[in-house]
Structure formats: structure tokens, C-alpha cells
Coordinates of C-alpha atoms in Angstrom, one line a residue:
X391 CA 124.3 91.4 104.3
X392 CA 122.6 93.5 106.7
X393 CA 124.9 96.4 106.6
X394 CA 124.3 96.6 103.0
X395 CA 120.3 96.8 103.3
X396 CA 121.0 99.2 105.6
X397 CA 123.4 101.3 103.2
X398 CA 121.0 100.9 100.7
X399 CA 118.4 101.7 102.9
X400 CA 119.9 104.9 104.1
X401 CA 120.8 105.7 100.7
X402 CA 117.2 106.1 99.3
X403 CA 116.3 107.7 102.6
X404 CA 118.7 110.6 102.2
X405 CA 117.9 110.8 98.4
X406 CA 114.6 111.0 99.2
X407 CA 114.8 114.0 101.2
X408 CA 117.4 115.9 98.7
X409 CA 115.5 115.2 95.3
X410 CA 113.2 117.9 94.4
X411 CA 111.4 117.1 91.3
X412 CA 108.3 116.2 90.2
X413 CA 109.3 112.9 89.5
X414 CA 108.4 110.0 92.0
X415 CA 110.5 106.7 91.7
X416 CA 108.2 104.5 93.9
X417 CA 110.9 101.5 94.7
X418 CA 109.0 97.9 95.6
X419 CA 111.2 95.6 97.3
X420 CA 110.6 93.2 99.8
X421 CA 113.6 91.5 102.4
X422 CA 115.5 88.7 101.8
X423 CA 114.0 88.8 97.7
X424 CA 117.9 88.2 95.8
X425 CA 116.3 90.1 92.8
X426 CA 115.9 92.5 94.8
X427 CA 119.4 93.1 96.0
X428 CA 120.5 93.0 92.7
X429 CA 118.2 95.9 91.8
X430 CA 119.5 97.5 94.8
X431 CA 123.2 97.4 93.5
X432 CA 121.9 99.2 90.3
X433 CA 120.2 101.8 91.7
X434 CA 123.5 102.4 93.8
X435 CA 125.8 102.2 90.9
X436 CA 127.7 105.7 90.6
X437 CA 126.3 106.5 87.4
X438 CA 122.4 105.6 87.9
X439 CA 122.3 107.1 91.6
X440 CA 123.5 110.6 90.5
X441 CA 121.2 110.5 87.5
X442 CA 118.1 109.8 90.0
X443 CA 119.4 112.2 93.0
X444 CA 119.4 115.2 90.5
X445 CA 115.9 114.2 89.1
X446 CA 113.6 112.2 90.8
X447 CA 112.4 111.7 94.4
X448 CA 113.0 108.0 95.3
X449 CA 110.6 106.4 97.7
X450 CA 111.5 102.7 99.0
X451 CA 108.3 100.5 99.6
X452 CA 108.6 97.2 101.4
X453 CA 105.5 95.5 100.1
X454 CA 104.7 94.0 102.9
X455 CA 105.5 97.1 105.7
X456 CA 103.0 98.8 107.5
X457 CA 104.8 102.1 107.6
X458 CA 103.0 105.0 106.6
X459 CA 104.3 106.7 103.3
X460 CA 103.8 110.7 104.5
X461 CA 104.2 111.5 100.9
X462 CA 101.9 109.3 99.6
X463 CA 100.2 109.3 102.2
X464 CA 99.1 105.5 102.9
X465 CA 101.0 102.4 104.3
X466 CA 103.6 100.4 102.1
X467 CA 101.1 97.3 102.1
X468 CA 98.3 99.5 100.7
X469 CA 100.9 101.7 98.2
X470 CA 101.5 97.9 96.9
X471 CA 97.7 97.3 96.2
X472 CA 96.8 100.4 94.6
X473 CA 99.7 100.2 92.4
X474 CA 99.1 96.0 91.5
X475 CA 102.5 95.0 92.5
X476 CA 102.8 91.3 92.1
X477 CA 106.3 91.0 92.3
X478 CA 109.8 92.4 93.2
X479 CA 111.2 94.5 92.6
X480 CA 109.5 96.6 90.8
X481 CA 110.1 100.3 89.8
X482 CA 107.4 102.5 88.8
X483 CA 108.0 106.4 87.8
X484 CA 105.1 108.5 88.3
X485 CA 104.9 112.3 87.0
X486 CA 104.1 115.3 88.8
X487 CA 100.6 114.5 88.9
X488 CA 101.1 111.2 89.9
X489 CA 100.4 109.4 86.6
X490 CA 102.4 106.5 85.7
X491 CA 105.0 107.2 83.2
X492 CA 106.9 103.8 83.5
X493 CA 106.8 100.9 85.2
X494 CA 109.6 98.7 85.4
X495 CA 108.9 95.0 86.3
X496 CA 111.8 92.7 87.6
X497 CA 115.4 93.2 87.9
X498 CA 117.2 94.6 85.0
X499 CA 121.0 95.3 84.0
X500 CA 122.5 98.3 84.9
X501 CA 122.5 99.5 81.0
X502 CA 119.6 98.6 80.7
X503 CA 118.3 100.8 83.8
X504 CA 120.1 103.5 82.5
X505 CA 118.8 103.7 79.1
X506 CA 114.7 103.2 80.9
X507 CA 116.1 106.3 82.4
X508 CA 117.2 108.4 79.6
X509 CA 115.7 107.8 76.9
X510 CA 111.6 106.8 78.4
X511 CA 111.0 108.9 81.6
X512 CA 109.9 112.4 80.7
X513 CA 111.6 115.0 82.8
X514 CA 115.0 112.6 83.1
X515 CA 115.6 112.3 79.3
X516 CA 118.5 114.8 78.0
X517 CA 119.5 115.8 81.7
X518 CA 123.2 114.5 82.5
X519 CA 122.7 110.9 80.7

């Protein structure tokens, strides 16, 4: 169990750095939350990871961390007040000027990921879906 948080982890560290777009995927998770690693498996599925490496810049927020988010610039705990997370996971998409374009609430299937991707998040629709 902890060498897949840490793969996961890892994972949206690297993609963080190697995304440029102006798309932010703002990840809320918190340990030990099952939901959580079931979103995780999603977001590391083949087919949604290589959709959100070539356009988005993912950011993973433990909601109850005190790291500070340099590109945010404020800790995880105050990233999850500002953007009223109440539970996890939750996935919001924000747009180049940081508006929200989509906020996904709760685990969902991989399909259903996939099409929230394609079809609903400006920049992502109509690029390798």
C-alpha cells in the first residue's frame, strides 16, 4: 500500500513539472481515504494520465498538509479552505486565470473521468480524447 501512494505520489509530482498548460488540475486527497485510492487508480489509468500530462498541470493537495503549494502559493490546509473542500477526493480544474471551470466531487468511474475531461474542461476538449 505504501509503495503505491508513493507511485502515485511521484507520478503527479513529475507530471506536475512536465505539463505546461494553462490548465491547473488541483487534486484533494487525504491518506488512508479508500475513495481516494480509487480516484488515484483513475487518474493513473494509461488513457486518462496521457490525456492530463499533455494538457493540464496536476497539483496533489493533502487537505490536511502544511506544505506550501509554490504555485499557488499557500499551504495545502489553506488551498482546501479557499477552495470549500468538504470532502475527498475532489478534483477541481481551474483556467489560466485561475477560475474554476469544473469541479469534480467524489470518486468517479474511469469513463466517467474521461468524458468530464473531453467533453467539459475548455482547453482539453478535442485534444487526443
Amino acid at each position: 500500500m505504501k509503495q503505491l501512494i508513493l507511485i502515485v505520489s511521484v507520478f503527479f509530482l513529475l507530471s506536475s513539472v512536465a505539463a505546461a498548460s494553462d490548465i491547473k488540475v488541483l487534486y484533494f486527497y487525504e491518506e488512508g481515504c479508500r475513495w481516494c485510492e480509487r480516484m488515484d487508480s483513475i487518474m493513473n489509468d494509461s488513457s486518462i494520465k496521457s490525456i492530463l500530462l499533455r494538457n493540464a498541470d496536476i497539483i496533489r493537495v493533502d487537505v490536511h498538509g502544511g506544505r506550501k503549494m509554490r504555485k499557488m502559493g499557500m499551504p495545502e490546509k489553506d488551498l482546501a479552505k479557499k477552495y470549500r473542500i468538504i470532502g475527498t477526493p475532489t478534483v477541481i480544474f481551474l483556467n489560466a486565470n485561475g477560475e474554476e471551470l469544473l469541479r469534480v466531487p467524489g470518486a468517479v468511474t474511469k469513463e466517467d473521468f474521461k468524458d468530464l475531461l473531453c467533453n467539459y474542461v475548455d482547453g482539453i476538449r478535442n485534444k487526443g480524447c
